[in-house]
Short mmCIF file of C-alpha atoms in Angstrom, two decimals:
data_model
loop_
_atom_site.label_atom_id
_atom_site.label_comp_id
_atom_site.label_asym_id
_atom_site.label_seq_id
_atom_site.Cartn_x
_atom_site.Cartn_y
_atom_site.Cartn_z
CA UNK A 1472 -42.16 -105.26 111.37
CA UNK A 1473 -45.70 -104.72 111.57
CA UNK A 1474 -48.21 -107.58 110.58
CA UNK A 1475 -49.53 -108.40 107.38
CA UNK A 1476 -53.31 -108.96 107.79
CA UNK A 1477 -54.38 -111.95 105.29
CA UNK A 1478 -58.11 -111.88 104.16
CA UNK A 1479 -59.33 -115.45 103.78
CA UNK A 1480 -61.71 -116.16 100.96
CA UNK A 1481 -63.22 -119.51 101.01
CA UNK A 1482 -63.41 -121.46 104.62
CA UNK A 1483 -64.07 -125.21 103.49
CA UNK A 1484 -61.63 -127.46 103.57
CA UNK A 1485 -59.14 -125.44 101.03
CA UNK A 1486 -59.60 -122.44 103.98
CA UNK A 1487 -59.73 -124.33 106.77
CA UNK A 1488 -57.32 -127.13 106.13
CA UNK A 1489 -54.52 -125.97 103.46
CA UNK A 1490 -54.01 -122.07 104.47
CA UNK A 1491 -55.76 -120.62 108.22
CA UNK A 1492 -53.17 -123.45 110.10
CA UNK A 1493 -50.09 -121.92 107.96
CA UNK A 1494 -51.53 -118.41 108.17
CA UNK A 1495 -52.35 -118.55 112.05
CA UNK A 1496 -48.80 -119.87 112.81
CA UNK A 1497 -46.72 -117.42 110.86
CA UNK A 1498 -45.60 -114.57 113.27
CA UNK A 1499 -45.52 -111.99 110.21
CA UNK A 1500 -49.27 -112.48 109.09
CA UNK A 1501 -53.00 -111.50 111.12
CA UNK A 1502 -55.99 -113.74 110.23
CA UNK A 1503 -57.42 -110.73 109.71
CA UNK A 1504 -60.62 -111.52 108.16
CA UNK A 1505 -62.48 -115.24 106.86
CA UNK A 1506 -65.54 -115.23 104.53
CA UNK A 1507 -67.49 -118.12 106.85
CA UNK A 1508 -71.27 -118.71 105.26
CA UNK A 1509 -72.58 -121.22 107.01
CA UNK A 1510 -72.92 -122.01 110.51
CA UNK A 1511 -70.66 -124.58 111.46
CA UNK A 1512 -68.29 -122.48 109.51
CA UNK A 1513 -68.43 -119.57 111.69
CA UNK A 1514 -68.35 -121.97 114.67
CA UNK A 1515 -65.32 -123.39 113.86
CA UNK A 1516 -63.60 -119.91 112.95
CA UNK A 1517 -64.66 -119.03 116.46
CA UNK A 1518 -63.26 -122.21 118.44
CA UNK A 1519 -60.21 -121.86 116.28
CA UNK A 1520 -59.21 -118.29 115.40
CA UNK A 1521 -61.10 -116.24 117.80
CA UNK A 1522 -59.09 -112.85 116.50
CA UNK A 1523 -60.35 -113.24 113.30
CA UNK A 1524 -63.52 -112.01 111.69
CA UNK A 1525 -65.92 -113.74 109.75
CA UNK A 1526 -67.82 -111.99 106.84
CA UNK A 1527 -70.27 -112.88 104.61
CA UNK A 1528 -68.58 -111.82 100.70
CA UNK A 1529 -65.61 -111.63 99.13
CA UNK A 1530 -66.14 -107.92 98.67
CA UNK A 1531 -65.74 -107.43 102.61
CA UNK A 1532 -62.54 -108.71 102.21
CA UNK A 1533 -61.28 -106.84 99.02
CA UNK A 1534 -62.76 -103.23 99.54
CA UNK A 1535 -60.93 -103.57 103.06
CA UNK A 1536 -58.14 -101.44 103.00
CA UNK A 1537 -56.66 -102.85 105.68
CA UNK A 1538 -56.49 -106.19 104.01
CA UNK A 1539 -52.64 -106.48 102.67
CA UNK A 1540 -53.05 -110.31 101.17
CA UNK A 1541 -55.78 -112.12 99.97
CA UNK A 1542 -55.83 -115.67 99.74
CA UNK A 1543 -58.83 -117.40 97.27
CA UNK A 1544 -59.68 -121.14 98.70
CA UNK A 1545 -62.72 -121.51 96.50
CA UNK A 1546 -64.25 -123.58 93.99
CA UNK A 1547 -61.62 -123.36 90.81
CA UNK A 1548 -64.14 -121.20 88.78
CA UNK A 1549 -64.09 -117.95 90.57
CA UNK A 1550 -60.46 -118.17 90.96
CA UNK A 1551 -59.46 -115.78 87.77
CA UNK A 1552 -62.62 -113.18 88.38
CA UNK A 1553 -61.95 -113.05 92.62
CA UNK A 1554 -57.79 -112.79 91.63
CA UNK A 1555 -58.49 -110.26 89.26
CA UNK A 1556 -60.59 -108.18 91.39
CA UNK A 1557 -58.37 -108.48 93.89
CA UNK A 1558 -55.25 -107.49 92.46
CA UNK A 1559 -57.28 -104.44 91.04
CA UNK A 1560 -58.07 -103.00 94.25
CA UNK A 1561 -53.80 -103.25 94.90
CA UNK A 1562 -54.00 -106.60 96.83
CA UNK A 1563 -51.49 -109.44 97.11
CA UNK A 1564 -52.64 -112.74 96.05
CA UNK A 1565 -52.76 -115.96 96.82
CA UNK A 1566 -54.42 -118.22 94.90
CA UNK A 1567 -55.39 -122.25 95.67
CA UNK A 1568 -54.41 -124.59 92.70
CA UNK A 1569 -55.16 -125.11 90.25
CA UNK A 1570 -54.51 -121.37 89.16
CA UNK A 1571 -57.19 -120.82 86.54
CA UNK A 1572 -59.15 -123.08 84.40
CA UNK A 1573 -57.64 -121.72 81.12
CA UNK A 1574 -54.15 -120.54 80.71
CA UNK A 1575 -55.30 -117.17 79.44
CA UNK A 1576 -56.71 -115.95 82.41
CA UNK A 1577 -53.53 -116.82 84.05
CA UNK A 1578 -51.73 -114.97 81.09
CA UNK A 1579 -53.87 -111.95 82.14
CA UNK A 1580 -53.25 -112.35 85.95
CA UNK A 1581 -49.93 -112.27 85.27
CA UNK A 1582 -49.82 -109.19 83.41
CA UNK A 1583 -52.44 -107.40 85.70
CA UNK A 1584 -49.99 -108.40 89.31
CA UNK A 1585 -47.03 -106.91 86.88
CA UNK A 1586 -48.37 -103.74 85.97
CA UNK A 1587 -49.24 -102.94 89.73
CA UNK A 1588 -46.11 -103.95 91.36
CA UNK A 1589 -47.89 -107.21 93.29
CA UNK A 1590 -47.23 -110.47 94.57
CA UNK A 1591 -49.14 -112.99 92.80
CA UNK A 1592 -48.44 -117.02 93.55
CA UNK A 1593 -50.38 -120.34 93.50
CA UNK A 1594 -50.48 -122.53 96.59
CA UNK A 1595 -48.48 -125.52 94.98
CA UNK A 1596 -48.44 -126.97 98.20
CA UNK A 1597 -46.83 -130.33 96.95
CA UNK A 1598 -43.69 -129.12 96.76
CA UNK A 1599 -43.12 -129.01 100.34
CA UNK A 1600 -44.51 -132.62 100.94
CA UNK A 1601 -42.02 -135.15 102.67
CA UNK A 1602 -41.93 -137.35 100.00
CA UNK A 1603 -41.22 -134.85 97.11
CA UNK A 1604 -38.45 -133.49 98.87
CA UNK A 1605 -37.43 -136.81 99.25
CA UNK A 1606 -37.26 -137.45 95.71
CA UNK A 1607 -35.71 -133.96 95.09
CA UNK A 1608 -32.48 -135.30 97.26
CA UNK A 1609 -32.42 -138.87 95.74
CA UNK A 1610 -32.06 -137.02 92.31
CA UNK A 1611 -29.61 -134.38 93.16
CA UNK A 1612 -27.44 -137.44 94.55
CA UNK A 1613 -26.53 -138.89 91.71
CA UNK A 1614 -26.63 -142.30 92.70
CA UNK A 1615 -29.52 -143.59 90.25
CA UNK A 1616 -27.13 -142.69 87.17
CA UNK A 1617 -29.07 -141.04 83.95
CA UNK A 1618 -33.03 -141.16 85.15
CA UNK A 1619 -34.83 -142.52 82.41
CA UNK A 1620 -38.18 -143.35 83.57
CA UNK A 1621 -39.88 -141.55 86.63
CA UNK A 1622 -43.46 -142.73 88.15
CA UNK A 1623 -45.27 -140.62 90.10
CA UNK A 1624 -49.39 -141.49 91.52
CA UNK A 1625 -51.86 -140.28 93.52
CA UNK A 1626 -54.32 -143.01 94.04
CA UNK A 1627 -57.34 -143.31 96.34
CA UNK A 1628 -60.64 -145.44 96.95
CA UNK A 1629 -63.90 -144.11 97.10
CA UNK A 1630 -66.43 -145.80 94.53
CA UNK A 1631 -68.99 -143.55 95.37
CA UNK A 1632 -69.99 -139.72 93.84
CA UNK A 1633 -70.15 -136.87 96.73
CA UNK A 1634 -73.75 -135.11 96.11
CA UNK A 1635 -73.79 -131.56 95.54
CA UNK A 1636 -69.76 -131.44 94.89
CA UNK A 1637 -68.69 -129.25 92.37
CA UNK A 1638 -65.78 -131.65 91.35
CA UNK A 1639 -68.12 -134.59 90.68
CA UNK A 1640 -69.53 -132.58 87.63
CA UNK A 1641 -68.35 -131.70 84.24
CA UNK A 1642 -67.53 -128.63 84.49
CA UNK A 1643 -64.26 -126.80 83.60
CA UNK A 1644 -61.41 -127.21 86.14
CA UNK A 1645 -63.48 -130.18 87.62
CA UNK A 1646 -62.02 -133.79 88.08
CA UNK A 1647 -59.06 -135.18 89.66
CA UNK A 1648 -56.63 -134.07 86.88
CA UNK A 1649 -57.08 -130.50 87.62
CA UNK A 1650 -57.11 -131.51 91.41
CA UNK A 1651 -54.01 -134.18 91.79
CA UNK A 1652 -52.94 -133.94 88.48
CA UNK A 1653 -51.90 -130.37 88.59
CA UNK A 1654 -49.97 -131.27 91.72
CA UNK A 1655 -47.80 -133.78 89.63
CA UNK A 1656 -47.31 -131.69 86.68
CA UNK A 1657 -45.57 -129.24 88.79
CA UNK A 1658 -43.46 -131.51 90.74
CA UNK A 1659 -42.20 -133.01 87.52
CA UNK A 1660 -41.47 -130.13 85.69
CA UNK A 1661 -39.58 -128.82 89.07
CA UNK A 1662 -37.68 -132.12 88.58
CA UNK A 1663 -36.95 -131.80 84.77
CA UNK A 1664 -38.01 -128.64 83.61
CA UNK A 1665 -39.55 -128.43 80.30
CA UNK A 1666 -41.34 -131.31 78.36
CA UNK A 1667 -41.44 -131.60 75.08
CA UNK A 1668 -44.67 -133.52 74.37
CA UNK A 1669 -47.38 -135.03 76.30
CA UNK A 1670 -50.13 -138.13 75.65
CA UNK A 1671 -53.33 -138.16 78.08
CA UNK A 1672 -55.49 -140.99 79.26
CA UNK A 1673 -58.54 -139.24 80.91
CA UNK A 1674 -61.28 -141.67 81.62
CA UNK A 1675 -64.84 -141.84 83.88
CA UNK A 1676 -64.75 -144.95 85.40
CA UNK A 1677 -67.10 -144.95 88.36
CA UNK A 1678 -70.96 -145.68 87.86
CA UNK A 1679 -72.98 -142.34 87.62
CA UNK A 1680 -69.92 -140.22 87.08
CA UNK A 1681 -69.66 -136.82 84.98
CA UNK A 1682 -66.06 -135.78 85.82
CA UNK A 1683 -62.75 -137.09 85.05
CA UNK A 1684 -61.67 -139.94 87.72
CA UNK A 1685 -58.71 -141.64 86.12
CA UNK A 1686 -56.17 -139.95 84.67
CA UNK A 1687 -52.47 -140.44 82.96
CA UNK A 1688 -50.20 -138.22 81.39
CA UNK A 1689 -46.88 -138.96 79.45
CA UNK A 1690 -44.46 -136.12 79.19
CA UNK A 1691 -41.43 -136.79 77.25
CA UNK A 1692 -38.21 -135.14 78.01
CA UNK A 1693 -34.81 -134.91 76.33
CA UNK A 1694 -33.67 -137.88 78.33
CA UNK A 1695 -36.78 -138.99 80.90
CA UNK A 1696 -39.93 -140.65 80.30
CA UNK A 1697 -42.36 -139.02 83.01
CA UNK A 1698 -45.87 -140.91 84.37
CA UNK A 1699 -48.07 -139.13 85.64
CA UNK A 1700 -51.40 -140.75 87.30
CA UNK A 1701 -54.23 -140.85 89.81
CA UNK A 1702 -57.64 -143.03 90.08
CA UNK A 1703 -60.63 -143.35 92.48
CA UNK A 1704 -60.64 -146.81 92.81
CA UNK A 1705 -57.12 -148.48 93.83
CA UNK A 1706 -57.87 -150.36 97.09
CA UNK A 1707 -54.81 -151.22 97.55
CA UNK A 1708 -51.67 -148.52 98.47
CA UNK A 1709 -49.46 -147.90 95.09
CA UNK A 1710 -45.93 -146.73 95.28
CA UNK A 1711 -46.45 -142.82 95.44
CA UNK A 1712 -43.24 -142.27 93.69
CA UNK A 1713 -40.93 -144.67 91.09
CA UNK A 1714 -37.37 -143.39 89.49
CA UNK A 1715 -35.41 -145.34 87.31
CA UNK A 1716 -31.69 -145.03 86.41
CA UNK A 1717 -28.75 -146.67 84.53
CA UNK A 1718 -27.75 -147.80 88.20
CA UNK A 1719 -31.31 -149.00 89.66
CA UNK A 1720 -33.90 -147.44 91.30
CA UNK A 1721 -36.15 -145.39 94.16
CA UNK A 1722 -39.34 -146.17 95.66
CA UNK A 1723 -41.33 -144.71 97.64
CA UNK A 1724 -44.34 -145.74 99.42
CA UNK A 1725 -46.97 -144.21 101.58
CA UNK A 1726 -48.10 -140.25 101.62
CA UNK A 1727 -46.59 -137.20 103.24
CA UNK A 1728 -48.40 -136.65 106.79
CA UNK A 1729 -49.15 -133.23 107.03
CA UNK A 1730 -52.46 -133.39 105.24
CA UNK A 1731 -53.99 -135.86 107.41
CA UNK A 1732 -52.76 -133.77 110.39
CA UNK A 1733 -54.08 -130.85 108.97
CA UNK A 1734 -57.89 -132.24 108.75
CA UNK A 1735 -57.74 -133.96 112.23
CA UNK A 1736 -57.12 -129.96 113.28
CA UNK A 1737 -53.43 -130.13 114.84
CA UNK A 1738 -51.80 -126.71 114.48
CA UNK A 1739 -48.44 -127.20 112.79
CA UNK A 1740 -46.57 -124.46 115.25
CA UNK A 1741 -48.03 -126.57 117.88
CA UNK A 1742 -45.70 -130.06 116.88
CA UNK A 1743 -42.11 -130.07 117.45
CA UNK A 1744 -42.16 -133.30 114.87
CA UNK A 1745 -44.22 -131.75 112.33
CA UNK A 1746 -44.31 -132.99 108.94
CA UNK A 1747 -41.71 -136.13 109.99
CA UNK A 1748 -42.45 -139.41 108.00
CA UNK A 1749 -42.87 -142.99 109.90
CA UNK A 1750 -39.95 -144.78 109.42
CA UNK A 1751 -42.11 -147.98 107.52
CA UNK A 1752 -43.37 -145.66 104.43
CA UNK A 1753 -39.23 -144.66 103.77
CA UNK A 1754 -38.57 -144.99 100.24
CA UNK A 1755 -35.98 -148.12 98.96
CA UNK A 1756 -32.66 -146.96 97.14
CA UNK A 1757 -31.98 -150.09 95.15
CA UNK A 1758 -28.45 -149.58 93.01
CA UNK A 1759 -25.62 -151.18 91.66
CA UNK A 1760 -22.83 -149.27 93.40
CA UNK A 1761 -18.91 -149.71 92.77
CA UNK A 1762 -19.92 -153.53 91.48
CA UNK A 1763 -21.94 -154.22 94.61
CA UNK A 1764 -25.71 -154.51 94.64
CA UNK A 1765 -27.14 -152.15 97.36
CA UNK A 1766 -30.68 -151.88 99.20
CA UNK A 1767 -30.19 -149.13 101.42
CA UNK A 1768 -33.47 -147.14 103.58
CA UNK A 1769 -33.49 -143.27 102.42
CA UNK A 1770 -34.65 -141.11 105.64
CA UNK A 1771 -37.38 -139.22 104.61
CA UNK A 1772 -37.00 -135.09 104.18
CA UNK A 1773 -39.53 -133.49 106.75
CA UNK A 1774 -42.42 -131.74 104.94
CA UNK A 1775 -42.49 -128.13 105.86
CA UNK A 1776 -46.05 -126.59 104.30
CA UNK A 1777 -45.44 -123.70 106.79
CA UNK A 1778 -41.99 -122.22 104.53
CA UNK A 1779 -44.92 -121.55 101.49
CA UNK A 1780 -46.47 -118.60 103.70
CA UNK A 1781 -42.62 -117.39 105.07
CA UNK A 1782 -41.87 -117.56 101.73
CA UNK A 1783 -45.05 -114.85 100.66
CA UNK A 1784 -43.88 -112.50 103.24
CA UNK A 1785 -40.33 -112.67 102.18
CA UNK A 1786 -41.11 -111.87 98.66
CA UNK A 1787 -43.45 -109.06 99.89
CA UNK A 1788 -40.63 -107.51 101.62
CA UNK A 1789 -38.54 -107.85 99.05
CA UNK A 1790 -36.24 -110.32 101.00
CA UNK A 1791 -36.86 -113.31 98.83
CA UNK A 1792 -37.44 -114.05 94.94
CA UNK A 1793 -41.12 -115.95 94.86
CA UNK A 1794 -40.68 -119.59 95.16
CA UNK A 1795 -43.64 -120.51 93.72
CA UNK A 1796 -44.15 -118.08 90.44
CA UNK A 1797 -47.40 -117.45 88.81
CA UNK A 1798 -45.64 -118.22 85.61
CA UNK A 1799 -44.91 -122.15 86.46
CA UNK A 1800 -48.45 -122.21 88.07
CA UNK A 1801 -49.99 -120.85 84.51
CA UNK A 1802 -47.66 -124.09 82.75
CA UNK A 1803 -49.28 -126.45 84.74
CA UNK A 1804 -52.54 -125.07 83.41
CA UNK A 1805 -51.44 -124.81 80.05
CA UNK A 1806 -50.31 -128.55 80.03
CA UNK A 1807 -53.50 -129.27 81.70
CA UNK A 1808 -55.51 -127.83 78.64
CA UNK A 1809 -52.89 -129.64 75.83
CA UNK A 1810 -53.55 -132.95 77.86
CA UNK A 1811 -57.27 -132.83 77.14
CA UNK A 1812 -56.68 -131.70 73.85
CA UNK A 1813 -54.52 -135.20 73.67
CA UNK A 1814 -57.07 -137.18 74.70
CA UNK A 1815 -59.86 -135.72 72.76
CA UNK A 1816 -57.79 -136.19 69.39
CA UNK A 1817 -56.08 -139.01 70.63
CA UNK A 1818 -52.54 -137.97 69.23
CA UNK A 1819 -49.21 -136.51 71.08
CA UNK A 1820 -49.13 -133.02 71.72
CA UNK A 1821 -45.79 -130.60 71.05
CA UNK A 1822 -45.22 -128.59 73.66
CA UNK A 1823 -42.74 -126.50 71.77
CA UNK A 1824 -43.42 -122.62 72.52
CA UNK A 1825 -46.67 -123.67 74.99
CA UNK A 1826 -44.22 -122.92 78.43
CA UNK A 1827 -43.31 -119.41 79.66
CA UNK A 1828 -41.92 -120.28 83.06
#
């Protein structure tokens, strides 16, 4: 079949880490076009798409009507106004996540993708990390009993504010709970499915800071409590993932790899082990099994970032349902919203009739 040609909106690291790799190494798609501002932008399109052409707007990539998908990597508040004027001029669309800043743009997206007959999806990207789909096969195992309390964390270190970054300001769909945090929301509600309630923490904890840099939700389900959180100044590594059952429990250390691969520049078509866990950040199944206490190593599921794109082309085709739906990405945001709302009136939030997906 002939090649879908992908126009690339946004060529910092969202562009150039998290979608040309995927893009470039899927046989069904052209790099067709990259917006690439600034010069060492352009340079690096050069050395490592040579095909593809870089532009200066967004509009050189939407009025092209050779231009079958466009992809937004930008800062999260042109996401709704680039989607939408993409999807107007008949465009599939890919959007980075967090989807919108407020769940009725996504509402509108939704309907606007609908009416024309287009694929719309989020770049959810954690669900095809190692250690999610780790977690995923733990789960569907059995072997934990009931799950009653699940843990899940994205921590990191750096005490210091980035000058000039969007994200360091108060803006809306700035800090790390639109950033990290939307990443956990979906992976727990892929997990569990629908909450019931949730209770925020969202706290500025480094000097000089504006945005949200420590964050925890609590979403109650019929039988799991979930914990959700992420902070700028653990030191230390932090389990990454923490399930308990009625039999024991699984723990998992460490981060999937493809991300640091990704910003060092490796290609993932070029790696036969791509997205492969080291054996010493395996999570720990710790159970009581058939009266016998057991502490057994769980080999790690590979990450596979690549299927996101092969599944786009699929569901363009019309060989594939969309894996990733615009509906559960417009959720996340809509939990997102009720968690601030949380904090600010420092109460637990229903989430009865908030969830579409």
């Amino acid at each position: 079949m002939t090649k879908l040609n992908v126009g690339l909106i946004g060529f910092s690291i969202g562009g150039h880490v998290f979608h040309a790799p995927f893009i470039e190494g899927n046989a069904d798609l052209n790099l067709y076009k990259v917006t690439a501002r600034k010069p060492e932008q352009q340079q690096m399109l050069a050395e490592r798409y040579p095909a593809a052409l870089a532009v200066q707007s967004a509009d050189d990539i939407i009025n092209d009507p050779s231009v079958d998908i466009v992809v937004i990597a930008t800062s999260n508040d042109v996401h709704f106004s680039l989607a939408k004027q993409a999807l107007e001029a008949g465009k599939h669309v890919v959007v980075e996540k967090p989807f919108t800043n407020y769940s009725i743009e996504a509402d509108e997206l939704i309907a606007l993708a609908k009416s024309k007959g287009l694929v719309l999806s989020v770049h959810h990207n954690a669900r095809y990390h190692s250690d999610f789909k780790t977690v995923k096969k733990v789960l569907a195992s059995g072997r934990l009993g009931r799950v009653v309390n699940y843990e899940a964390r994205f921590d990191r270190f750096r005490n210091f504010l980035r000058p000039g970054a969007w994200r360091e300001e108060n803006l809306p769909g700035s800090g790390i709970h639109y950033d990290l945090g939307a990443h956990l929301i979906d992976q727990a509600l892929q997990l569990f499915g629908k909450p019931l309630s949730i209770y925020a923490d969202l706290r500025v904890q480094r000097d000089g800071a504006k945005a949200i840099d420590d964050f925890e939700f609590i979403l109650s389900f019929p039988e799991t409590k979930v914990s959700l959180k992420g902070q700028m100044l653990a030191k230390l590594p932090t389990a990454r993932i923490a399930v308990y059952g009625t039999n024991g429990c699984f723990v998992k250390w460490g981060v999937d790899p493809q991300e640091a691969l990704l910003r060092e520049g490796v290609m993932p078509h070029e790696r036969a082990d791509w997205g492969k866990e080291p054996e010493e950040i395996q999570g720990t199944l710790a159970i009581l099994e058939n009266g016998k206490d057991v502490n057994e190593r769980i080999v790690s599921e590979v990450g596979s970032g690549e299927e996101f794109y092969q599944n786009i082309v699929a569901a363009i085709r019309g060989e594939e349902a969309l894996f990733i739906t615009p509906e559960q990405a417009r959720d996340v945001i809509r939990i997102l919203e009720l968690a601030e709302q949380s904090w600010k009136e420092q109460r637990v939030i229903s989430l009865a009739g908030e969830l579409i997906s």
